[in-house]
Every structure is written in structure tokens, then in C-alpha cells.
mmCIF file with all atom_site columns, C-alpha atoms in Angstrom:
data_model
loop_
_atom_site.group_PDB
_atom_site.id
_atom_site.type_symbol
_atom_site.label_atom_id
_atom_site.label_alt_id
_atom_site.label_comp_id
_atom_site.label_asym_id
_atom_site.label_entity_id
_atom_site.label_seq_id
_atom_site.pdbx_PDB_ins_code
_atom_site.Cartn_x
_atom_site.Cartn_y
_atom_site.Cartn_z
_atom_site.occupancy
_atom_site.B_iso_or_equiv
_atom_site.pdbx_formal_charge
_atom_site.auth_seq_id
_atom_site.auth_comp_id
_atom_site.auth_asym_id
_atom_site.auth_atom_id
_atom_site.pdbx_PDB_model_num
ATOM 1   C CA . MET A 1 1   ? 0.000   0.000  0.000   1.00 84.00 ? 1   MET A CA 1
ATOM 2   C CA . THR A 1 2   ? 1.205   3.492  -0.831  1.00 90.00 ? 2   THR A CA 1
ATOM 3   C CA . ASP A 1 3   ? 1.530   5.863  2.103   1.00 93.00 ? 3   ASP A CA 1
ATOM 4   C CA . PHE A 1 4   ? 0.207   9.349  1.342   1.00 96.00 ? 4   PHE A CA 1
ATOM 5   C CA . ALA A 1 5   ? 0.912   12.615 3.167   1.00 96.00 ? 5   ALA A CA 1
ATOM 6   C CA . PHE A 1 6   ? -0.963  15.901 2.814   1.00 98.00 ? 6   PHE A CA 1
ATOM 7   C CA . VAL A 1 7   ? 0.131   19.460 3.591   1.00 98.00 ? 7   VAL A CA 1
ATOM 8   C CA . CYS A 1 8   ? -1.785  22.678 2.987   1.00 98.00 ? 8   CYS A CA 1
ATOM 9   C CA . THR A 1 9   ? 0.752   25.306 1.937   1.00 97.00 ? 9   THR A CA 1
ATOM 10  C CA . GLY A 1 10  ? -1.505  28.342 1.512   1.00 97.00 ? 10  GLY A CA 1
ATOM 11  C CA . VAL A 1 11  ? -4.881  29.829 0.633   1.00 98.00 ? 11  VAL A CA 1
ATOM 12  C CA . ARG A 1 12  ? -6.108  32.694 -1.521  1.00 97.00 ? 12  ARG A CA 1
ATOM 13  C CA . ALA A 1 13  ? -9.401  34.299 -2.466  1.00 97.00 ? 13  ALA A CA 1
ATOM 14  C CA . ASP A 1 14  ? -10.323 33.662 -6.107  1.00 96.00 ? 14  ASP A CA 1
ATOM 15  C CA . PRO A 1 15  ? -10.948 37.119 -7.657  1.00 93.00 ? 15  PRO A CA 1
ATOM 16  C CA . TYR A 1 16  ? -12.504 35.651 -10.821 1.00 93.00 ? 16  TYR A CA 1
ATOM 17  C CA . ALA A 1 17  ? -15.060 33.272 -9.291  1.00 94.00 ? 17  ALA A CA 1
ATOM 18  C CA . ALA A 1 18  ? -18.768 33.956 -9.779  1.00 92.00 ? 18  ALA A CA 1
ATOM 19  C CA . GLY A 1 19  ? -19.317 33.732 -6.010  1.00 91.00 ? 19  GLY A CA 1
ATOM 20  C CA . PRO A 1 20  ? -17.175 33.818 -2.859  1.00 94.00 ? 20  PRO A CA 1
ATOM 21  C CA . THR A 1 21  ? -14.497 31.163 -3.307  1.00 97.00 ? 21  THR A CA 1
ATOM 22  C CA . LEU A 1 22  ? -11.346 30.150 -1.442  1.00 98.00 ? 22  LEU A CA 1
ATOM 23  C CA . VAL A 1 23  ? -8.564  28.208 -3.145  1.00 98.00 ? 23  VAL A CA 1
ATOM 24  C CA . PHE A 1 24  ? -6.368  26.087 -0.861  1.00 98.00 ? 24  PHE A CA 1
ATOM 25  C CA . ARG A 1 25  ? -3.011  24.847 -2.155  1.00 98.00 ? 25  ARG A CA 1
ATOM 26  C CA . LEU A 1 26  ? -2.320  21.193 -1.311  1.00 98.00 ? 26  LEU A CA 1
ATOM 27  C CA . ARG A 1 27  ? 0.953   19.310 -1.480  1.00 98.00 ? 27  ARG A CA 1
ATOM 28  C CA . ILE A 1 28  ? 0.455   15.552 -1.793  1.00 97.00 ? 28  ILE A CA 1
ATOM 29  C CA . SER A 1 29  ? 3.340   13.110 -1.301  1.00 96.00 ? 29  SER A CA 1
ATOM 30  C CA . ALA A 1 30  ? 3.449   9.400  -2.093  1.00 94.00 ? 30  ALA A CA 1
ATOM 31  C CA . SER A 1 31  ? 5.904   7.131  -0.274  1.00 91.00 ? 31  SER A CA 1
ATOM 32  C CA . GLU A 1 32  ? 9.035   5.847  -2.012  1.00 87.00 ? 32  GLU A CA 1
ATOM 33  C CA . GLN A 1 33  ? 8.451   8.028  -5.091  1.00 88.00 ? 33  GLN A CA 1
ATOM 34  C CA . ALA A 1 34  ? 5.453   5.874  -6.017  1.00 89.00 ? 34  ALA A CA 1
ATOM 35  C CA . ARG A 1 35  ? 3.770   6.405  -9.378  1.00 93.00 ? 35  ARG A CA 1
ATOM 36  C CA . VAL A 1 36  ? 0.187   7.697  -9.031  1.00 94.00 ? 36  VAL A CA 1
ATOM 37  C CA . HIS A 1 37  ? -1.846  7.677  -12.243 1.00 95.00 ? 37  HIS A CA 1
ATOM 38  C CA . ALA A 1 38  ? -4.679  9.751  -10.718 1.00 95.00 ? 38  ALA A CA 1
ATOM 39  C CA . MET A 1 39  ? -6.381  10.373 -7.387  1.00 96.00 ? 39  MET A CA 1
ATOM 40  C CA . ALA A 1 40  ? -10.070 10.985 -6.686  1.00 97.00 ? 40  ALA A CA 1
ATOM 41  C CA . LEU A 1 41  ? -9.712  12.960 -3.464  1.00 97.00 ? 41  LEU A CA 1
ATOM 42  C CA . ARG A 1 42  ? -12.362 14.041 -0.965  1.00 97.00 ? 42  ARG A CA 1
ATOM 43  C CA . CYS A 1 43  ? -11.677 16.629 1.720   1.00 97.00 ? 43  CYS A CA 1
ATOM 44  C CA . GLN A 1 44  ? -13.761 17.577 4.726   1.00 98.00 ? 44  GLN A CA 1
ATOM 45  C CA . ILE A 1 45  ? -12.732 20.884 6.340   1.00 98.00 ? 45  ILE A CA 1
ATOM 46  C CA . ARG A 1 46  ? -13.565 21.665 9.962   1.00 98.00 ? 46  ARG A CA 1
ATOM 47  C CA . ILE A 1 47  ? -13.014 24.762 12.073  1.00 98.00 ? 47  ILE A CA 1
ATOM 48  C CA . GLU A 1 48  ? -11.388 23.956 15.429  1.00 98.00 ? 48  GLU A CA 1
ATOM 49  C CA . PRO A 1 49  ? -12.319 27.009 17.537  1.00 97.00 ? 49  PRO A CA 1
ATOM 50  C CA . VAL A 1 50  ? -10.614 25.719 20.680  1.00 96.00 ? 50  VAL A CA 1
ATOM 51  C CA . ARG A 1 51  ? -7.211  26.188 19.016  1.00 96.00 ? 51  ARG A CA 1
ATOM 52  C CA . ARG A 1 52  ? -7.137  30.004 19.229  1.00 96.00 ? 52  ARG A CA 1
ATOM 53  C CA . GLY A 1 53  ? -7.884  32.816 21.648  1.00 95.00 ? 53  GLY A CA 1
ATOM 54  C CA . TYR A 1 54  ? -10.619 35.453 21.356  1.00 96.00 ? 54  TYR A CA 1
ATOM 55  C CA . ALA A 1 55  ? -10.880 39.131 22.241  1.00 95.00 ? 55  ALA A CA 1
ATOM 56  C CA . ASP A 1 56  ? -13.909 40.218 24.282  1.00 95.00 ? 56  ASP A CA 1
ATOM 57  C CA . ALA A 1 57  ? -15.641 41.710 21.229  1.00 95.00 ? 57  ALA A CA 1
ATOM 58  C CA . GLU A 1 58  ? -15.132 38.472 19.300  1.00 96.00 ? 58  GLU A CA 1
ATOM 59  C CA . ALA A 1 59  ? -16.428 36.413 22.228  1.00 95.00 ? 59  ALA A CA 1
ATOM 60  C CA . ALA A 1 60  ? -19.571 38.551 22.382  1.00 94.00 ? 60  ALA A CA 1
ATOM 61  C CA . ARG A 1 61  ? -20.270 37.922 18.679  1.00 93.00 ? 61  ARG A CA 1
ATOM 62  C CA . LEU A 1 62  ? -19.759 34.182 19.187  1.00 95.00 ? 62  LEU A CA 1
ATOM 63  C CA . THR A 1 63  ? -22.370 33.902 21.945  1.00 94.00 ? 63  THR A CA 1
ATOM 64  C CA . ASP A 1 64  ? -25.025 32.628 19.503  1.00 90.00 ? 64  ASP A CA 1
ATOM 65  C CA . LEU A 1 65  ? -22.731 29.749 18.511  1.00 94.00 ? 65  LEU A CA 1
ATOM 66  C CA . PHE A 1 66  ? -21.050 28.746 21.771  1.00 95.00 ? 66  PHE A CA 1
ATOM 67  C CA . GLY A 1 67  ? -22.867 30.513 24.592  1.00 93.00 ? 67  GLY A CA 1
ATOM 68  C CA . GLU A 1 68  ? -21.196 32.643 27.237  1.00 93.00 ? 68  GLU A CA 1
ATOM 69  C CA . ARG A 1 69  ? -17.424 32.412 27.537  1.00 94.00 ? 69  ARG A CA 1
ATOM 70  C CA . SER A 1 70  ? -17.781 30.747 30.955  1.00 93.00 ? 70  SER A CA 1
ATOM 71  C CA . ARG A 1 71  ? -19.350 27.708 29.209  1.00 94.00 ? 71  ARG A CA 1
ATOM 72  C CA . TRP A 1 72  ? -16.763 27.363 26.455  1.00 95.00 ? 72  TRP A CA 1
ATOM 73  C CA . GLY A 1 73  ? -15.032 24.484 28.188  1.00 92.00 ? 73  GLY A CA 1
ATOM 74  C CA . SER A 1 74  ? -17.958 22.267 27.129  1.00 94.00 ? 74  SER A CA 1
ATOM 75  C CA . THR A 1 75  ? -19.422 24.124 24.112  1.00 95.00 ? 75  THR A CA 1
ATOM 76  C CA . LEU A 1 76  ? -16.409 25.031 21.943  1.00 95.00 ? 76  LEU A CA 1
ATOM 77  C CA . HIS A 1 77  ? -16.915 22.125 19.540  1.00 95.00 ? 77  HIS A CA 1
ATOM 78  C CA . PRO A 1 78  ? -15.619 21.840 15.937  1.00 97.00 ? 78  PRO A CA 1
ATOM 79  C CA . VAL A 1 79  ? -17.706 23.559 13.251  1.00 97.00 ? 79  VAL A CA 1
ATOM 80  C CA . GLN A 1 80  ? -18.207 22.030 9.807   1.00 97.00 ? 80  GLN A CA 1
ATOM 81  C CA . PHE A 1 81  ? -16.936 24.361 7.086   1.00 97.00 ? 81  PHE A CA 1
ATOM 82  C CA . ALA A 1 82  ? -16.908 22.501 3.767   1.00 96.00 ? 82  ALA A CA 1
ATOM 83  C CA . GLN A 1 83  ? -16.808 19.143 2.030   1.00 97.00 ? 83  GLN A CA 1
ATOM 84  C CA . VAL A 1 84  ? -15.312 19.174 -1.462  1.00 97.00 ? 84  VAL A CA 1
ATOM 85  C CA . ALA A 1 85  ? -13.811 16.805 -4.024  1.00 97.00 ? 85  ALA A CA 1
ATOM 86  C CA . VAL A 1 86  ? -10.953 17.200 -6.483  1.00 97.00 ? 86  VAL A CA 1
ATOM 87  C CA . MET A 1 87  ? -9.477  14.996 -9.197  1.00 97.00 ? 87  MET A CA 1
ATOM 88  C CA . VAL A 1 88  ? -5.683  15.056 -8.843  1.00 97.00 ? 88  VAL A CA 1
ATOM 89  C CA . PRO A 1 89  ? -3.754  14.381 -12.065 1.00 95.00 ? 89  PRO A CA 1
ATOM 90  C CA . GLY A 1 90  ? -0.981  11.781 -12.288 1.00 94.00 ? 90  GLY A CA 1
ATOM 91  C CA . PHE A 1 91  ? 2.323   12.330 -10.507 1.00 95.00 ? 91  PHE A CA 1
ATOM 92  C CA . THR A 1 92  ? 5.379   10.539 -9.212  1.00 94.00 ? 92  THR A CA 1
ATOM 93  C CA . GLY A 1 93  ? 6.436   11.150 -5.645  1.00 92.00 ? 93  GLY A CA 1
ATOM 94  C CA . GLU A 1 94  ? 4.893   14.570 -5.039  1.00 95.00 ? 94  GLU A CA 1
ATOM 95  C CA . VAL A 1 95  ? 2.487   17.058 -6.584  1.00 97.00 ? 95  VAL A CA 1
ATOM 96  C CA . GLU A 1 96  ? 0.726   20.319 -5.724  1.00 97.00 ? 96  GLU A CA 1
ATOM 97  C CA . THR A 1 97  ? -2.895  20.965 -6.616  1.00 97.00 ? 97  THR A CA 1
ATOM 98  C CA . ASP A 1 98  ? -5.662  23.482 -5.888  1.00 97.00 ? 98  ASP A CA 1
ATOM 99  C CA . LEU A 1 99  ? -8.609  22.641 -3.666  1.00 97.00 ? 99  LEU A CA 1
ATOM 100 C CA . VAL A 1 100 ? -11.462 24.980 -4.625  1.00 97.00 ? 100 VAL A CA 1
ATOM 101 C CA . VAL A 1 101 ? -13.955 25.703 -1.836  1.00 97.00 ? 101 VAL A CA 1
ATOM 102 C CA . PRO A 1 102 ? -17.145 27.658 -2.680  1.00 96.00 ? 102 PRO A CA 1
ATOM 103 C CA . CYS A 1 103 ? -18.272 29.751 0.303   1.00 94.00 ? 103 CYS A CA 1
ATOM 104 C CA . THR A 1 104 ? -21.365 31.637 1.421   1.00 89.00 ? 104 THR A CA 1
ATOM 105 C CA . TYR A 1 105 ? -22.056 34.866 3.280   1.00 87.00 ? 105 TYR A CA 1
ATOM 106 C CA . ASP A 1 106 ? -25.342 33.481 4.647   1.00 85.00 ? 106 ASP A CA 1
ATOM 107 C CA . MET A 1 107 ? -25.399 34.325 8.376   1.00 80.00 ? 107 MET A CA 1
ATOM 108 C CA . ASP A 1 108 ? -27.632 31.315 9.061   1.00 81.00 ? 108 ASP A CA 1
ATOM 109 C CA . ILE A 1 109 ? -24.577 29.127 8.393   1.00 90.00 ? 109 ILE A CA 1
ATOM 110 C CA . ALA A 1 110 ? -22.505 28.480 11.522  1.00 94.00 ? 110 ALA A CA 1
ATOM 111 C CA . SER A 1 111 ? -19.134 28.702 9.782   1.00 95.00 ? 111 SER A CA 1
ATOM 112 C CA . THR A 1 112 ? -20.032 32.085 8.260   1.00 93.00 ? 112 THR A CA 1
ATOM 113 C CA . ARG A 1 113 ? -21.066 33.474 11.642  1.00 92.00 ? 113 ARG A CA 1
ATOM 114 C CA . TYR A 1 114 ? -17.793 32.231 13.098  1.00 96.00 ? 114 TYR A CA 1
ATOM 115 C CA . PHE A 1 115 ? -15.666 33.856 10.383  1.00 96.00 ? 115 PHE A CA 1
ATOM 116 C CA . HIS A 1 116 ? -17.646 37.106 10.614  1.00 93.00 ? 116 HIS A CA 1
ATOM 117 C CA . ALA A 1 117 ? -17.088 37.280 14.378  1.00 94.00 ? 117 ALA A CA 1
ATOM 118 C CA . LEU A 1 118 ? -13.290 37.314 14.095  1.00 96.00 ? 118 LEU A CA 1
ATOM 119 C CA . GLU A 1 119 ? -11.417 40.607 13.863  1.00 93.00 ? 119 GLU A CA 1
ATOM 120 C CA . GLU A 1 120 ? -7.868  39.421 13.169  1.00 94.00 ? 120 GLU A CA 1
ATOM 121 C CA . GLY A 1 121 ? -5.472  36.509 13.544  1.00 96.00 ? 121 GLY A CA 1
ATOM 122 C CA . GLU A 1 122 ? -6.011  33.064 12.046  1.00 97.00 ? 122 GLU A CA 1
ATOM 123 C CA . VAL A 1 123 ? -8.749  30.470 11.689  1.00 97.00 ? 123 VAL A CA 1
ATOM 124 C CA . PRO A 1 124 ? -7.618  27.005 12.889  1.00 98.00 ? 124 PRO A CA 1
ATOM 125 C CA . LEU A 1 125 ? -8.704  24.444 10.285  1.00 98.00 ? 125 LEU A CA 1
ATOM 126 C CA . LEU A 1 126 ? -8.491  20.651 10.186  1.00 98.00 ? 126 LEU A CA 1
ATOM 127 C CA . MET A 1 127 ? -8.575  19.030 6.746   1.00 98.00 ? 127 MET A CA 1
ATOM 128 C CA . LEU A 1 128 ? -9.653  15.364 6.691   1.00 98.00 ? 128 LEU A CA 1
ATOM 129 C CA . PHE A 1 129 ? -8.917  13.361 3.557   1.00 98.00 ? 129 PHE A CA 1
ATOM 130 C CA . SER A 1 130 ? -10.300 10.220 1.941   1.00 97.00 ? 130 SER A CA 1
ATOM 131 C CA . GLY A 1 131 ? -10.775 8.923  -1.571  1.00 97.00 ? 131 GLY A CA 1
ATOM 132 C CA . THR A 1 132 ? -9.261  6.547  -4.117  1.00 96.00 ? 132 THR A CA 1
ATOM 133 C CA . ALA A 1 133 ? -5.785  6.452  -5.673  1.00 96.00 ? 133 ALA A CA 1
ATOM 134 C CA . PHE A 1 134 ? -4.900  4.691  -8.914  1.00 95.00 ? 134 PHE A CA 1
ATOM 135 C CA . THR A 1 135 ? -1.263  3.623  -8.621  1.00 93.00 ? 135 THR A CA 1
ATOM 136 C CA . GLY A 1 136 ? 1.398   1.311  -10.048 1.00 88.00 ? 136 GLY A CA 1
ATOM 137 C CA . ALA A 1 137 ? 4.716   1.753  -11.844 1.00 82.00 ? 137 ALA A CA 1
ATOM 138 C CA . GLY A 1 138 ? 4.386   -1.123 -14.302 1.00 76.00 ? 138 GLY A CA 1
ATOM 139 C CA . GLY A 1 139 ? 0.689   -1.823 -13.953 1.00 78.00 ? 139 GLY A CA 1
ATOM 140 C CA . PHE A 1 140 ? -2.475  -0.454 -12.460 1.00 84.00 ? 140 PHE A CA 1
ATOM 141 C CA . ARG A 1 141 ? -4.045  -0.939 -9.041  1.00 90.00 ? 141 ARG A CA 1
ATOM 142 C CA . VAL A 1 142 ? -6.683  0.794  -6.939  1.00 94.00 ? 142 VAL A CA 1
ATOM 143 C CA . GLU A 1 143 ? -5.909  1.888  -3.363  1.00 94.00 ? 143 GLU A CA 1
ATOM 144 C CA . PRO A 1 144 ? -8.006  3.779  -0.799  1.00 95.00 ? 144 PRO A CA 1
ATOM 145 C CA . VAL A 1 145 ? -6.784  7.016  0.695   1.00 95.00 ? 145 VAL A CA 1
ATOM 146 C CA . PRO A 1 146 ? -6.964  6.128  4.411   1.00 92.00 ? 146 PRO A CA 1
ATOM 147 C CA . TRP A 1 147 ? -9.490  7.988  6.556   1.00 91.00 ? 147 TRP A CA 1
ATOM 148 C CA . ASP A 1 148 ? -6.814  8.934  9.087   1.00 93.00 ? 148 ASP A CA 1
ATOM 149 C CA . LYS A 1 149 ? -5.007  11.252 6.652   1.00 96.00 ? 149 LYS A CA 1
ATOM 150 C CA . GLU A 1 150 ? -5.336  14.896 7.696   1.00 97.00 ? 150 GLU A CA 1
ATOM 151 C CA . ALA A 1 151 ? -3.627  18.272 7.619   1.00 97.00 ? 151 ALA A CA 1
ATOM 152 C CA . VAL A 1 152 ? -3.739  21.228 9.990   1.00 98.00 ? 152 VAL A CA 1
ATOM 153 C CA . PHE A 1 153 ? -3.838  24.736 8.536   1.00 98.00 ? 153 PHE A CA 1
ATOM 154 C CA . ARG A 1 154 ? -4.251  28.212 9.995   1.00 98.00 ? 154 ARG A CA 1
ATOM 155 C CA . MET A 1 155 ? -6.068  30.446 7.533   1.00 98.00 ? 155 MET A CA 1
ATOM 156 C CA . PRO A 1 156 ? -5.560  34.209 7.937   1.00 98.00 ? 156 PRO A CA 1
ATOM 157 C CA . VAL A 1 157 ? -8.802  35.990 8.826   1.00 97.00 ? 157 VAL A CA 1
ATOM 158 C CA . LYS A 1 158 ? -7.841  38.718 6.332   1.00 97.00 ? 158 LYS A CA 1
ATOM 159 C CA . THR A 1 159 ? -8.097  36.165 3.500   1.00 97.00 ? 159 THR A CA 1
ATOM 160 C CA . TRP A 1 160 ? -11.732 35.485 4.383   1.00 96.00 ? 160 TRP A CA 1
ATOM 161 C CA . ARG A 1 161 ? -12.473 39.207 4.609   1.00 94.00 ? 161 ARG A CA 1
ATOM 162 C CA . GLU A 1 162 ? -10.760 39.841 1.272   1.00 95.00 ? 162 GLU A CA 1
ATOM 163 C CA . MET A 1 163 ? -12.930 37.176 -0.351  1.00 95.00 ? 163 MET A CA 1
ATOM 164 C CA . VAL A 1 164 ? -16.146 38.626 1.103   1.00 93.00 ? 164 VAL A CA 1
ATOM 165 C CA . ASP A 1 165 ? -15.225 42.194 0.153   1.00 92.00 ? 165 ASP A CA 1
ATOM 166 C CA . GLN A 1 166 ? -14.697 41.112 -3.462  1.00 92.00 ? 166 GLN A CA 1
ATOM 167 C CA . HIS A 1 167 ? -18.368 40.106 -3.718  1.00 89.00 ? 167 HIS A CA 1
ATOM 168 C CA . PHE A 1 168 ? -20.099 42.136 -0.979  1.00 86.00 ? 168 PHE A CA 1
ATOM 169 C CA . PRO A 1 169 ? -18.035 45.332 -0.649  1.00 85.00 ? 169 PRO A CA 1
ATOM 170 C CA . GLY A 1 170 ? -19.055 47.276 2.440   1.00 80.00 ? 170 GLY A CA 1
ATOM 171 C CA . SER A 1 171 ? -22.241 45.245 2.894   1.00 78.00 ? 171 SER A CA 1
ATOM 172 C CA . GLY A 1 172 ? -23.703 42.075 4.364   1.00 73.00 ? 172 GLY A CA 1
ATOM 173 C CA . TRP A 1 173 ? -26.267 39.503 3.321   1.00 74.00 ? 173 TRP A CA 1
ATOM 174 C CA . ILE A 1 174 ? -29.321 38.150 5.168   1.00 77.00 ? 174 ILE A CA 1
ATOM 175 C CA . ARG A 1 175 ? -31.671 35.360 4.055   1.00 80.00 ? 175 ARG A CA 1
ATOM 176 C CA . LEU A 1 176 ? -35.303 35.896 5.137   1.00 84.00 ? 176 LEU A CA 1
ATOM 177 C CA . PRO A 1 177 ? -38.435 33.729 4.866   1.00 89.00 ? 177 PRO A CA 1
ATOM 178 C CA . ARG A 1 178 ? -40.737 34.805 2.055   1.00 92.00 ? 178 ARG A CA 1
ATOM 179 C CA . ASP A 1 179 ? -43.548 36.017 4.343   1.00 93.00 ? 179 ASP A CA 1
ATOM 180 C CA . THR A 1 180 ? -41.076 38.126 6.356   1.00 91.00 ? 180 THR A CA 1
ATOM 181 C CA . MET A 1 181 ? -39.678 39.570 3.136   1.00 89.00 ? 181 MET A CA 1
ATOM 182 C CA . ASP A 1 182 ? -43.210 40.417 1.960   1.00 91.00 ? 182 ASP A CA 1
ATOM 183 C CA . ALA A 1 183 ? -43.982 42.125 5.274   1.00 91.00 ? 183 ALA A CA 1
ATOM 184 C CA . LEU A 1 184 ? -40.750 44.134 5.092   1.00 89.00 ? 184 LEU A CA 1
ATOM 185 C CA . LEU A 1 185 ? -41.532 45.153 1.514   1.00 89.00 ? 185 LEU A CA 1
ATOM 186 C CA . ALA A 1 186 ? -45.035 46.260 2.559   1.00 91.00 ? 186 ALA A CA 1
ATOM 187 C CA . HIS A 1 187 ? -43.524 48.308 5.414   1.00 90.00 ? 187 HIS A CA 1
ATOM 188 C CA . ARG A 1 188 ? -41.085 49.926 2.991   1.00 89.00 ? 188 ARG A CA 1
ATOM 189 C CA . SER A 1 189 ? -43.887 50.788 0.540   1.00 90.00 ? 189 SER A CA 1
ATOM 190 C CA . ARG A 1 190 ? -46.227 52.206 3.204   1.00 90.00 ? 190 ARG A CA 1
ATOM 191 C CA . HIS A 1 191 ? -43.549 54.556 4.495   1.00 89.00 ? 191 HIS A CA 1
ATOM 192 C CA . ALA A 1 192 ? -42.095 55.393 1.039   1.00 91.00 ? 192 ALA A CA 1
ATOM 193 C CA . LEU A 1 193 ? -38.633 54.342 2.142   1.00 89.00 ? 193 LEU A CA 1
ATOM 194 C CA . PRO A 1 194 ? -36.070 54.577 -0.671  1.00 90.00 ? 194 PRO A CA 1
ATOM 195 C CA . SER A 1 195 ? -34.059 51.395 0.073   1.00 87.00 ? 195 SER A CA 1
ATOM 196 C CA . TRP A 1 196 ? -33.882 48.204 2.106   1.00 82.00 ? 196 TRP A CA 1
ATOM 197 C CA . GLU A 1 197 ? -31.249 49.874 4.257   1.00 85.00 ? 197 GLU A CA 1
ATOM 198 C CA . ALA A 1 198 ? -33.630 52.704 5.078   1.00 90.00 ? 198 ALA A CA 1
ATOM 199 C CA . ALA A 1 199 ? -36.391 50.217 5.923   1.00 89.00 ? 199 ALA A CA 1
ATOM 200 C CA . VAL A 1 200 ? -34.213 48.312 8.377   1.00 89.00 ? 200 VAL A CA 1
ATOM 201 C CA . GLU A 1 201 ? -32.834 51.525 9.890   1.00 89.00 ? 201 GLU A CA 1
ATOM 202 C CA . ALA A 1 202 ? -36.390 52.797 10.453  1.00 90.00 ? 202 ALA A CA 1
ATOM 203 C CA . LEU A 1 203 ? -37.306 49.614 12.295  1.00 90.00 ? 203 LEU A CA 1
ATOM 204 C CA . LEU A 1 204 ? -34.150 49.826 14.424  1.00 89.00 ? 204 LEU A CA 1
ATOM 205 C CA . ASP A 1 205 ? -34.891 53.478 15.231  1.00 89.00 ? 205 ASP A CA 1
ATOM 206 C CA . ALA A 1 206 ? -38.431 52.544 16.271  1.00 87.00 ? 206 ALA A CA 1
ATOM 207 C CA . ALA A 1 207 ? -37.049 49.849 18.562  1.00 86.00 ? 207 ALA A CA 1
ATOM 208 C CA . GLY A 1 208 ? -34.420 52.220 19.965  1.00 82.00 ? 208 GLY A CA 1
ATOM 209 C CA . GLU A 1 209 ? -31.630 49.791 19.064  1.00 74.00 ? 209 GLU A CA 1
ATOM 210 C CA . ARG A 1 210 ? -29.799 51.553 16.239  1.00 66.00 ? 210 ARG A CA 1
ATOM 211 C CA . THR A 1 211 ? -26.139 52.284 16.940  1.00 65.00 ? 211 THR A CA 1
ATOM 212 C CA . PRO A 1 212 ? -25.353 55.969 16.371  1.00 59.00 ? 212 PRO A CA 1
#
């Protein structure tokens, strides 16, 4: 059996993607310079929030996910970020390839709320690999990529923010149920408000909760 090793060497925001997209750079090594004809690779990416510290403002924004800071000893569990697949072309010994991860700015998604809460520093990620490798120097055989293969990576928070700003510059995104959206539209029409921003600001003013 061929022994595989995985290392994530970097990440960048894709400026040409139709939607928010991160591109992770993977280095894959095969033991003893083995010949790999192709690899159908699957990768599950998890956020490991226990592996970094948090400022008070960040902790306050994470209350919805993990509760009060005093409870974090039992609530700071891993958060699922993405599950993607990539077809790795043939190589001998070692190769680098891109792992493309489509993202969302939907605040109903736990990973998005986590990223949005962070001000600076790095996001601790765990990448878990599986899949199928097609190997053999003089022939052809099929081998599984063992489930215990993983890589640790710390993604800069600024990379996430750069990606979001490319698609939502200076703004956010909220998904609402259709009946709530209809009610908000009716409120906007009744009061002749010029934009969605003005409609939300009017409601916040009425509730006395708008930040000056």
C-alpha cells in the first residue's frame, strides 16, 4: 500500500469566481516516489475554535454559537466548514494541486457566523482526507486514501475578509423567509422608504436599538 501525506501550503481568495471562493493549495506526497496515475480525493474541512484565543468583542459575537465564555469548556466544539472533491492528475512522488472551496455569506450558516465574528489573527482548520488512488509503476491498481489522513492549517482571517469584500463590498447579506420579506416590503412601501437599508434603519430606530 502506498503511504500518502498531505500538507496545505496556503490559501487565496479567487478574484474571478462567480461567487465567494477560497482556493487552498495542497501538497500531496506518495511514499518511495510511487507512481500515481490519478487520485479521486475528498476533503472535509472543519473549524477547530478551541485552538485560538478570542478578544472580548469576538467572544460577544460568538455567543449565539457557543454561549457565554464561561461555558466554552464544554461548548467550543468543531464547526463544519466545507466538504469538497478534487481529481488530482498523475504524478510521481509529489504534486501540488488546488482545492477549490465555494463559500457563502449566509449568516444562518454556523461557519459564516464564526468567520464574521473574528477581527484578526487566524482560523484554525483541520482538513480530513479520503478517496481513491490509482497507482502502479508497471501496472495499475486501486488503493483507498486512508481515513486517518489529515492536515492542519491556519487560515488568515484577512483572506476570508478579502474574499467577502470582493463580492459584498461594504455590505452584508441576510436570508429571510418569504412572508417576512413580503412584510418588510409592505412596510417599505407604506412609508415610502427609498431602500432596504432605510427600511431596516427605520425599524431599528423605532425599537431604539440603532447604533449611532
